[in-house]
Amino acid sequence: MRALCWEGVGKLVVRDVPEPRIRAEGDIIVRVRASSVCGSDLHLINGYLPAMREGDILGHEFMGEVVETGPGVRRHRVGDRVVVGSVVACGGCWYCRTEQYSLCDNSNPQPVFTEKLWGHSPAGILGYSHAAGGYAGSHAEYIRVPFGDLGAFAVPDGVPDDSVVFASDAMPTGWMAADFCGLTGGEVVAVWGAGGVGQMAARSAQVLGAERVIMIDRFPDRLATATERIGVETINYAETDVLEALRELTAGRGPDACIEAVGMESHDVGPTYAYDRVKQAARLQTDRPTSVRQAIMACRKGGTVSIVGVYAGLVDKFPLGAAMNKALVLRMGQMHAQRYIPMLLDRLATGEIDPGYLATHPLSLEQGAQGYELFEKKEDGCLRSVLHP
Amino acid sequence: MTNNGTRWALLGVTAATAVGVGRAAARRRRRHQPERQDGWYVVRRGVTVDRSRDDVIGFWTDRERLDRALAGWATLEQLDERRWRCVARDRAGGETQWRAEITVEEAGTLRWRVEDGPMPQLGRIELAEAPQGRGTEIRAELRYRSGPVRRLAGLVGGDEPDLALRDALRRVKALIECGQVVDTRNDPSGRSPGQEKATDKVRETLMTGGRA
Ligand SMILES: NC(=O)c1ccc[n+]([C@@H]2O[C@H](COP(=O)([O-])OP(=O)(O)OC[C@H]3O[C@@H](n4cnc5c(N)ncnc54)[C@H](O)[C@@H]3O)[C@@H](O)[C@H]2O)c1
Ligand SMILES: [Zn+2]
Ligand SMILES: [Zn+2]
């Protein structure tokens, strides 16, 4: 079959690779119909998330059709149209039992790297390097989905492939980001990053009761799309002092909750950015935390900072004093796909949350490298390229 | 292995065998030397399984599970009530064998002893209830010495039995909790056979042992 493989930092090539086979009772094989790019892939492609190996198949946000099931599979049949969460969860450990699926104890068969880096190993993730289990990804004609009963969800009829594909990752991540904020109604929420994840976080915050959502980015087209599609206020950080603007927009209080949906390759305009880039290039810090710093500084006293942008290692100039003295709540994590997807599919079916507009660039698998280039440079209004193997 | 109380001796055989095999991959790593007592190296490792003690014991009802826990590292033959013969095979096709004796002391505690073979060892497993309804703590203590074979292979001291014990506990936990030990080694990739071999080595390193 054809698959989009990582061949070194910044290099993607479509190759002929063997087809996946059922390896365990609970496995299913899915013929991929839509497979999206995600901001996390950029961290992997660019070598910021470690442990990629030449030849690894990328992709973790996808949907498709079940073509084969292992003997232990109960919920799915050949022919089912399914969306699959990118996080692999076993269903039998304490973390799975308490619905903290991205912390599953048993789904990363190669846990030593993350145990050393982080003290413990979280769940495996499909197509997400050897630190996350070394699973083959979804930018391919077929993919093996372990624990298929738990990880794959039947898709409601009538919802198009290029919309439901985001129930795999961007939607649950955005929802979890808003869920972390503990909204009770009427709050002001600021969201850093107007990518697919940030947009879904903004919409989820509205659904969960936020009265105003303010999005921060530097790409006018992304900000305009957010205003048009979900009705948010916006700040362009390339033109405006973000902290100042947020203070004014909230009459001095600061947002009740700040969501960070940017991640470790955060961009900035000031002199600290040059400092961060140099330190990151020299590997003195692994991550550039610009937007996390801002979120902490902007957040109102006693508010919540919710981080879903991905970080891997160490950061510098972390304003711990601001977080401590303002008594902030910090919440963060990889999303618990299996916990949120069924509920999100309902909201998708009724149109309450409609992620379809994120699929700005439907492409073939062969155009994969180009799809990533558009996505990385945010060219041509690209929010997400969706590949169709 | 007939009555309920002693069936779970299979867990002990699994641990004894896994440790004895002391997977080759661990060979290169000797970051810390284990504690020594009366001429034995002593290591203690634990894992928490999200099941009651009865479920942990009850899991070990058949050979099939034990064979899956050992997954190709070794084969086992039961000699009598307590004694087992283990045969370990390495990748090059070589074989090593030894005998393990398992004693179930009471519900929830067992000991094993290996006197011959590559690595004489004494082991003990204790099951304790984990706090807050988190299931059962499997606590293992392992004492080992260097046998002649290990000395020949240059494996004096070293922490590889420790890494192997951690592997064994992790496999046991996964089998009890979700019925399988996940393996991604055969997932498709765009690698050449040579690159695949190099990547398998990396995988092996990332699968062996655990926290520093
Ligand atoms: N936690 C999870 O489970 C999870 C799941 C999916 C994605 N993610 C992460 O979420 C993040 C966003 O993903 P995405 O797919 O939306 O990526 P994306 O690249 O489409 O969007 C990131 C956006 O952040 C903007 N940005 C950069 N620097 C900024 C700054 N200083 N202030 C404000 N905005 C800034 C960029 O202009 C871009 O629009 C990534 O880090 C990704 O790894 C996390
Ligand atoms: Zn993602
Ligand atoms: Zn689990």
XYZ file of C-alpha atoms and ligand atoms in Angstrom:
647
model
C 0.000 0.000 0.000
C 1.018 3.654 -0.263
C 1.934 5.606 2.875
C 3.405 8.993 3.767
C 6.693 8.379 5.571
C 9.030 10.592 7.565
C 12.531 10.421 6.115
C 14.425 12.864 8.308
C 13.864 16.377 9.675
C 11.507 18.217 7.336
C 11.413 15.405 4.774
C 8.263 13.480 3.821
C 7.997 10.913 1.033
C 5.175 8.632 -0.158
C 6.390 5.038 -0.348
C 5.168 1.517 -0.954
C 4.976 -0.244 2.398
C 3.528 -3.588 3.563
C -0.123 -3.669 4.581
C -0.893 -3.949 8.300
C -2.232 -7.219 9.692
C -4.312 -8.178 12.708
C -1.824 -8.883 15.519
C -4.019 -9.155 18.588
C -7.581 -10.252 19.283
C -8.887 -6.731 19.747
C -7.284 -5.219 16.633
C -9.235 -3.843 13.727
C -7.922 -2.839 10.333
C -9.365 0.374 8.948
C -9.230 1.474 5.337
C -8.454 5.164 5.741
C -10.853 7.519 3.965
C -9.721 10.830 5.447
C -6.551 11.569 7.402
C -5.776 15.086 8.579
C -2.581 16.932 9.335
C -2.283 18.211 12.931
C -0.060 20.764 14.650
C 1.574 17.931 16.586
C 2.878 16.446 13.332
C 4.838 19.644 12.757
C 6.658 19.120 16.062
C 7.428 15.545 14.933
C 8.453 16.445 11.386
C 10.704 19.229 12.601
C 12.412 17.013 15.150
C 11.173 18.773 18.304
C 9.316 15.735 19.567
C 12.075 13.130 19.610
C 12.332 9.471 18.674
C 11.143 9.538 15.079
C 12.821 6.915 12.907
C 13.347 7.046 9.179
C 10.428 5.331 7.468
C 7.850 5.988 10.208
C 4.333 6.515 8.829
C 2.808 9.792 10.057
C -0.818 10.702 10.771
C -3.133 10.254 13.763
C -6.335 12.195 13.055
C -8.439 10.022 10.773
C -11.604 8.129 9.894
C -12.392 5.300 7.531
C -14.061 1.967 7.039
C -13.527 -1.242 8.995
C -12.204 -3.936 6.640
C -11.110 -6.620 9.113
C -11.706 -7.380 12.779
C -9.780 -9.503 15.264
C -11.609 -12.416 16.924
C -12.110 -10.448 20.142
C -13.837 -7.449 18.533
C -17.509 -7.060 19.542
C -18.656 -3.564 18.694
C -17.529 -3.269 15.101
C -18.184 -5.099 11.876
C -16.602 -5.075 8.499
C -18.070 -2.163 6.548
C -18.662 0.116 9.552
C -17.768 3.744 9.002
C -15.703 4.781 12.005
C -13.689 7.622 13.436
C -10.683 6.634 15.551
C -9.223 8.568 18.491
C -5.501 9.160 18.117
C -4.748 8.015 21.672
C -4.423 4.261 22.198
C -6.057 3.012 25.398
C -6.269 -0.538 26.755
C -9.557 -0.214 28.620
C -8.352 -2.347 31.517
C -6.037 -0.229 33.657
C -6.881 2.205 36.438
C -6.421 5.212 34.159
C -8.779 3.786 31.557
C -11.290 2.821 34.249
C -11.295 6.441 35.434
C -11.541 7.732 31.833
C -8.056 9.249 31.777
C -7.339 7.418 28.572
C -4.290 9.385 27.461
C -2.582 8.176 30.641
C -3.224 4.475 29.920
C -0.645 2.224 31.587
C -0.497 -0.498 28.955
C -0.704 1.058 25.500
C 2.870 2.245 25.098
C 4.993 -0.854 24.501
C 8.159 1.263 24.461
C 7.772 3.230 27.674
C 11.387 3.551 28.723
C 12.136 6.796 26.928
C 9.227 8.714 28.434
C 9.732 7.086 31.830
C 13.211 8.515 31.883
C 12.164 11.891 30.471
C 8.990 12.381 32.496
C 9.106 9.887 35.356
C 6.198 7.851 34.006
C 4.994 6.840 30.583
C 1.611 8.076 29.307
C -0.470 6.258 26.665
C 0.717 5.345 23.192
C -0.472 7.493 20.280
C -0.905 6.315 16.689
C 1.679 7.671 14.243
C 3.482 9.645 16.927
C 7.108 8.444 17.106
C 8.813 5.717 19.082
C 8.458 7.668 22.299
C 4.686 7.165 21.976
C 4.863 3.461 21.177
C 6.110 3.291 17.605
C 2.667 2.754 16.058
C 2.304 3.184 12.305
C 0.167 6.223 11.468
C -2.896 6.903 9.354
C -1.475 8.651 6.285
C -1.734 5.311 4.514
C -4.329 3.201 2.763
C -4.794 0.982 5.816
C -4.043 1.191 9.504
C -4.128 -1.282 12.389
C -6.135 0.046 15.320
C -5.379 -1.806 18.586
C -8.216 -2.156 21.128
C -10.621 -1.361 18.300
C -13.749 -1.726 20.430
C -12.583 1.139 22.606
C -10.711 3.326 20.133
C -13.052 3.362 17.118
C -16.534 4.896 17.038
C -19.322 4.399 14.521
C -20.017 7.612 12.671
C -23.554 8.993 12.345
C -24.948 8.807 8.808
C -25.033 12.043 6.910
C -21.958 13.591 8.522
C -19.340 13.983 5.781
C -15.914 12.301 6.091
C -14.063 15.606 6.012
C -16.033 16.866 8.965
C -16.191 13.816 11.213
C -12.455 13.248 10.792
C -11.897 16.061 13.318
C -13.791 14.136 15.978
C -10.578 12.096 16.098
C -8.328 14.771 17.581
C -8.989 18.510 17.092
C -12.506 18.356 18.577
C -11.751 16.261 21.672
C -8.597 18.299 22.298
C -10.492 21.579 22.016
C -13.279 20.219 24.191
C -10.896 19.039 26.868
C -9.171 22.435 26.863
C -12.521 24.118 27.556
C -13.545 21.398 30.019
C -10.377 22.097 32.041
C -11.562 25.705 32.517
C -14.397 24.631 34.831
C -16.809 27.075 33.232
C -20.089 27.694 35.013
C -21.503 30.325 32.652
C -20.710 33.924 31.724
C -16.902 33.722 31.719
C -14.438 35.488 29.449
C -12.066 32.951 27.873
C -8.929 33.787 25.873
C -7.518 31.260 23.408
C -3.950 31.393 22.081
C -3.590 29.819 18.626
C -6.316 29.946 15.962
C -5.460 26.570 14.422
C -7.884 23.661 14.339
C -7.341 22.926 18.017
C -7.758 26.547 19.132
C -10.909 26.985 17.032
C -12.474 23.866 18.515
C -11.482 25.026 21.996
C -13.133 28.378 21.362
C -16.365 26.779 20.140
C -16.375 24.303 23.043
C -15.904 27.126 25.543
C -19.008 28.804 24.089
C -20.993 25.581 24.324
C -19.871 25.168 27.927
C -21.113 28.635 28.846
C -18.420 31.222 28.141
C -19.968 34.588 27.368
C -17.025 35.976 25.438
C -14.180 34.228 23.682
C -11.097 36.149 22.549
C -8.698 34.485 20.109
C -5.054 35.419 19.678
C -2.950 34.682 16.579
C -1.015 36.540 13.928
C -2.668 35.146 10.792
C -5.489 37.523 9.799
C -7.242 34.843 7.716
C -7.361 32.400 10.627
C -8.668 35.106 12.943
C -11.240 36.181 10.347
C -12.437 32.600 9.913
C -12.855 32.263 13.671
C -14.894 35.456 13.823
C -17.068 34.418 10.929
C -17.594 30.775 11.935
C -17.852 30.942 15.677
C -18.252 34.613 16.499
C -15.201 35.366 18.620
C -13.305 38.585 19.296
C -9.710 38.583 18.092
C -6.293 40.027 18.862
C -3.478 39.997 16.318
C -0.374 39.674 18.452
C 1.863 40.877 15.636
C 0.136 44.264 15.759
C -1.126 44.593 19.304
C 0.269 44.201 22.802
C -1.663 41.134 23.897
C -1.501 41.658 27.679
C -2.560 45.266 27.349
C -5.391 44.398 24.980
C -6.719 41.585 27.184
C -6.673 43.828 30.230
C -8.653 46.494 28.382
C -11.132 44.042 26.875
C -11.917 42.816 30.390
C -11.882 46.211 32.126
C -8.754 45.383 34.055
C -9.673 41.908 35.328
C -8.004 39.645 32.805
C -9.704 36.588 31.247
C -11.230 34.086 33.679
C -9.600 31.266 31.772
C -6.726 31.171 29.293
C -6.404 28.304 26.833
C -3.050 27.654 25.198
C -3.425 25.853 21.856
C -0.097 26.755 20.271
C 2.561 24.376 21.528
C 6.318 24.160 21.669
C 7.071 25.959 18.413
C 5.370 29.106 19.563
C 6.273 32.221 17.629
C 6.836 35.691 19.048
C 7.663 39.209 17.962
C 9.903 40.551 20.747
C 13.557 40.033 21.722
C 12.760 37.069 23.993
C 11.797 35.172 20.832
C 15.331 35.411 19.461
C 16.581 34.288 22.867
C 14.179 31.315 22.889
C 15.078 30.263 19.366
C 18.779 30.331 20.110
C 18.328 28.336 23.300
C 16.086 25.825 21.552
C 18.491 25.446 18.633
C 21.328 24.867 21.084
C 19.077 22.370 22.899
C 19.378 24.343 26.130
C 15.613 24.322 26.193
C 13.549 21.947 24.132
C 10.418 24.060 23.909
C 9.549 27.700 23.170
C 6.880 28.642 25.676
C 5.960 32.171 24.553
C 2.214 31.748 24.637
C 2.190 29.861 27.941
C 4.085 32.731 29.536
C 1.567 35.183 28.120
C -1.404 33.117 29.221
C -0.107 33.040 32.792
C 0.572 36.773 32.830
C -2.818 37.604 31.290
C -5.001 35.334 33.397
C -7.076 36.949 36.134
C -6.207 36.253 39.765
C -7.462 32.828 40.742
C -8.234 31.946 37.119
C -7.396 28.824 35.123
C -4.680 28.315 32.530
C -5.458 25.319 30.349
C -2.617 24.010 28.191
C -3.279 21.656 25.266
C -0.459 22.838 23.024
C 2.156 20.099 23.170
C 5.406 20.463 25.092
C 8.136 17.851 25.357
C 10.844 18.831 27.758
C 12.265 21.886 29.448
C 11.289 25.522 29.182
C 13.000 28.666 30.255
C 11.747 31.838 31.966
C 8.608 30.175 33.178
C 6.661 32.753 35.244
C 6.101 30.495 38.210
C 5.930 33.490 40.516
C 2.952 34.932 38.634
C 1.180 31.588 38.686
C 1.867 31.099 42.387
C 1.052 34.566 43.637
C -2.080 34.909 41.500
C -3.225 31.490 42.777
C -3.790 30.179 39.269
C -5.063 26.734 38.435
C -2.884 25.109 35.775
C -4.353 22.192 33.866
C -2.853 20.400 30.892
C -2.555 17.114 29.085
C -2.976 15.004 25.997
C -6.659 14.602 25.287
C -8.723 11.662 26.498
C -10.189 10.786 23.094
C -12.363 7.871 24.175
C -14.012 9.929 26.906
C -15.206 12.749 24.686
C -15.745 11.329 21.200
C -19.248 9.789 21.648
C -20.614 13.020 23.126
C -18.909 15.073 20.423
C -20.356 12.909 17.657
C -23.825 13.780 18.992
C -22.994 17.466 18.941
C -21.574 17.075 15.460
C -24.720 15.351 14.220
C -26.949 18.147 15.507
C -24.597 20.785 14.118
C -23.951 22.332 17.521
C -20.245 22.022 16.821
C -19.355 21.996 13.138
C -15.657 21.401 12.413
C -16.103 20.843 8.653
C -14.671 24.252 7.739
C -11.266 23.223 9.108
C -10.768 20.988 6.050
C -9.601 23.821 3.832
C -7.390 21.599 1.663
C -8.687 18.161 0.678
C -5.776 16.432 -1.073
C -4.677 13.012 -2.228
C -2.158 10.972 -0.234
C 0.419 11.552 -2.972
C 0.133 15.293 -2.257
C 0.936 14.720 1.422
C 4.238 16.597 1.544
C 2.636 19.569 -0.177
C -0.271 19.407 2.274
C 2.148 19.739 5.172
C 3.988 22.581 3.539
C 0.770 24.573 3.080
C -0.193 23.774 6.662
C 3.141 24.657 8.184
C 3.444 27.976 6.368
C -0.284 28.662 6.841
C -0.409 29.491 3.128
C -3.505 29.873 1.014
C -5.736 30.044 4.086
C -4.800 26.501 5.083
C -6.294 25.448 8.428
C -5.882 21.725 7.863
C -4.964 19.602 4.831
C -6.973 16.392 4.752
C -5.445 13.509 2.823
C -7.550 10.922 1.015
C -5.577 7.720 0.441
C -1.263 -27.066 40.233
C -4.723 -28.129 41.074
C -6.002 -26.223 44.034
C -6.893 -22.560 43.939
C -4.360 -21.431 46.492
C -1.330 -22.701 44.654
C -2.308 -22.164 41.055
C -0.794 -18.763 40.988
C 2.615 -20.309 41.455
C 2.651 -19.807 37.694
C 3.249 -16.129 38.389
C 6.388 -17.133 40.264
C 7.604 -19.346 37.440
C 7.054 -16.483 35.051
C 9.115 -14.133 37.155
C 11.852 -16.705 37.710
C 12.076 -17.495 34.036
C 11.945 -13.928 32.815
C 14.697 -12.934 35.189
C 16.787 -15.942 34.284
C 16.548 -15.113 30.617
C 17.763 -11.607 31.465
C 17.159 -10.380 27.979
C 20.190 -9.722 25.877
C 19.211 -6.134 25.201
C 19.807 -5.153 28.756
C 23.405 -6.251 28.572
C 24.862 -2.897 27.688
C 23.347 -1.037 30.571
C 24.795 -1.033 34.003
C 24.080 2.393 35.224
C 23.679 1.472 38.817
C 24.928 -1.501 40.704
C 22.292 -3.157 42.808
C 22.557 -3.415 46.566
C 24.548 -6.409 47.906
C 23.720 -8.594 50.883
C 25.583 -11.728 52.006
C 27.057 -12.225 48.567
C 23.747 -11.735 46.756
C 22.670 -8.821 44.660
C 19.276 -7.676 45.894
C 16.660 -5.768 43.939
C 13.075 -4.937 44.795
C 10.484 -3.921 42.240
C 6.750 -3.474 42.350
C 3.862 -2.929 40.020
C 0.236 -2.039 40.713
C -2.458 -4.042 38.972
C -5.965 -2.645 38.864
C -7.563 -5.890 40.058
C -8.345 -7.458 43.411
C -5.886 -9.906 44.929
C -8.208 -12.791 44.124
C -8.355 -11.719 40.522
C -4.586 -11.480 40.313
C -4.242 -14.986 41.747
C -7.173 -16.313 39.729
C -5.679 -15.043 36.504
C -2.998 -17.744 36.655
C -5.220 -20.648 35.857
C -3.695 -21.948 32.715
C -0.474 -22.577 30.923
C -1.546 -20.505 27.981
C -1.333 -17.321 30.003
C 2.038 -18.213 31.321
C 3.326 -18.944 27.857
C 2.027 -15.592 26.672
C 3.738 -13.846 29.553
C 7.008 -15.388 28.466
C 6.314 -14.746 24.798
C 9.058 -16.582 23.048
C 11.775 -15.994 25.601
C 11.595 -19.455 27.100
C 9.642 -22.691 27.314
C 8.637 -24.427 30.492
C 8.073 -27.966 31.571
C 6.592 -28.920 34.912
C 8.602 -31.688 36.571
C 6.596 -32.221 39.734
C 4.371 -30.311 42.143
C 6.990 -27.649 42.727
C 9.721 -27.986 40.200
C 9.914 -26.609 36.700
C 12.455 -26.889 33.949
C 13.032 -23.681 31.961
C 14.686 -23.597 28.584
C 15.656 -20.207 27.244
C 16.538 -19.651 23.639
C 18.556 -16.722 22.392
C 18.321 -15.165 18.964
C 21.352 -17.023 17.709
C 19.590 -20.299 18.456
C 21.552 -21.150 21.593
C 19.841 -22.773 24.576
C 20.305 -22.446 28.296
C 18.334 -24.350 30.877
C 17.793 -24.421 34.597
C 15.355 -25.620 37.223
C 13.102 -23.406 39.295
C 11.417 -24.435 42.500
C 8.289 -22.573 43.531
C 6.893 -22.546 47.054
C 3.563 -20.984 47.831
C 3.866 -19.923 51.442
C 0.401 -18.580 52.083
C -2.288 -16.883 50.084
C -0.508 -13.909 48.572
C 3.127 -14.881 49.151
C 5.369 -17.165 47.191
C 9.075 -17.819 46.837
C 11.175 -19.193 44.054
C 14.628 -20.625 43.965
C 16.957 -21.407 41.079
C 20.187 -23.166 42.000
C 21.648 -24.190 38.676
C 21.775 -22.535 35.276
C 23.135 -19.189 34.220
C 21.981 -17.277 37.247
C 21.298 -18.680 40.677
C 18.477 -16.673 42.169
C 16.069 -16.470 45.064
C 12.871 -14.572 44.633
C 9.824 -13.638 46.576
C 6.517 -12.218 45.477
C 4.024 -10.674 47.811
C 0.594 -9.376 46.944
C -0.707 -6.440 48.950
C -3.892 -4.461 48.659
C -3.216 -1.056 47.085
C -4.701 1.987 48.815
C -7.812 3.788 47.558
C -9.159 0.782 45.730
C -6.315 0.892 43.235
C -6.123 -2.882 43.078
C -3.156 -4.995 44.097
C 0.510 -4.243 44.520
C 2.708 -7.048 43.258
C 5.950 -6.640 45.157
C 8.907 -8.700 44.075
C 12.278 -9.141 45.673
C 15.055 -10.817 43.755
C 18.443 -12.042 44.966
C 20.920 -13.269 42.406
C 24.552 -14.229 41.964
C 26.706 -14.679 38.947
C 26.805 -18.284 37.827
C 29.635 -19.654 35.673
C 27.800 -19.001 32.415
C 27.131 -15.408 33.308
C 30.736 -14.927 34.295
C 31.823 -16.364 30.974
C 29.524 -13.929 29.195
C 31.024 -11.085 31.187
C 27.808 -10.541 33.082
C 29.183 -10.248 36.577
C 27.075 -7.932 38.686
C 25.239 -5.538 36.437
C 21.612 -4.625 36.645
C 20.166 -6.651 33.796
C 18.281 -9.096 36.057
C 16.687 -6.024 37.574
C 15.622 -4.779 34.143
C 14.314 -8.211 33.292
C 12.307 -8.308 36.492
C 10.740 -4.976 35.636
C 9.918 -6.245 32.163
C 8.331 -9.339 33.617
C 6.200 -7.338 36.031
C 5.105 -4.977 33.294
C 4.101 -7.889 31.046
C 2.245 -9.572 33.879
C 0.349 -6.365 34.638
C -0.607 -5.847 30.995
C -1.767 -9.445 30.589
C -3.965 -9.302 33.669
C -5.384 -5.864 32.891
C -5.953 -6.059 29.158
C -5.183 -9.606 28.052
C -2.249 -8.720 25.833
C 1.180 -7.202 25.743
C 1.034 -4.599 23.004
C 3.638 -5.030 20.312
C 4.227 -2.608 17.451
C 7.317 -4.284 16.038
C 5.474 -5.572 12.997
C 3.645 -2.383 12.137
C 4.276 -1.302 8.544
C 6.936 1.280 7.748
C 8.853 2.609 4.787
C 12.104 1.183 6.131
C 14.537 -1.018 4.253
C 15.358 -4.337 5.983
C 18.589 -2.792 7.273
C 16.828 0.250 8.670
C 14.181 -1.994 10.192
C 16.860 -3.971 11.994
C 18.407 -0.816 13.414
C 14.980 0.398 14.475
C 14.240 -2.928 16.156
C 17.333 -2.382 18.269
C 16.026 1.014 19.297
C 12.629 -0.505 20.074
C 14.272 -3.178 22.183
C 16.094 -0.524 24.205
C 12.878 1.416 24.683
C 11.064 -1.736 25.813
C 13.578 -2.910 28.358
C 13.741 -1.825 31.958
C 12.153 1.439 32.968
C 12.692 4.495 35.075
C 16.323 5.323 35.755
N -3.195 17.977 23.883
C -3.519 17.238 22.845
O -4.010 16.142 22.985
C -3.307 17.784 21.470
C -3.982 17.230 20.379
C -3.814 17.815 19.133
C -2.963 18.886 18.984
N -2.305 19.381 20.066
C -1.399 20.536 19.974
O -2.152 21.725 19.847
C -1.325 22.707 19.252
C -2.094 23.378 18.136
O -2.413 22.433 17.122
P -3.053 22.907 15.747
O -3.293 21.691 14.956
O -4.162 23.853 15.975
O -1.781 23.684 15.121
P -1.664 24.895 14.105
O -0.245 24.956 13.715
O -2.697 24.818 13.040
O -2.032 26.168 14.999
C -1.150 26.804 15.880
C -1.460 28.297 15.808
O -0.742 28.961 16.840
C -0.381 30.226 16.341
N 0.688 30.815 17.169
C 2.026 30.633 17.093
N 2.649 31.363 18.034
C 1.683 32.025 18.711
C 1.700 32.937 19.797
N 2.839 33.298 20.385
N 0.507 33.418 20.253
C -0.662 33.053 19.681
N -0.736 32.182 18.637
C 0.425 31.679 18.171
C 0.041 29.928 14.928
O 0.031 31.113 14.146
C -1.038 28.939 14.499
O -2.142 29.574 13.908
C -0.066 21.985 18.808
O 0.949 22.173 19.774
C -0.464 20.552 18.814
O 0.641 19.707 19.041
C -2.478 18.855 21.294
Zn -2.987 15.737 16.888
Zn -5.384 1.483 29.951
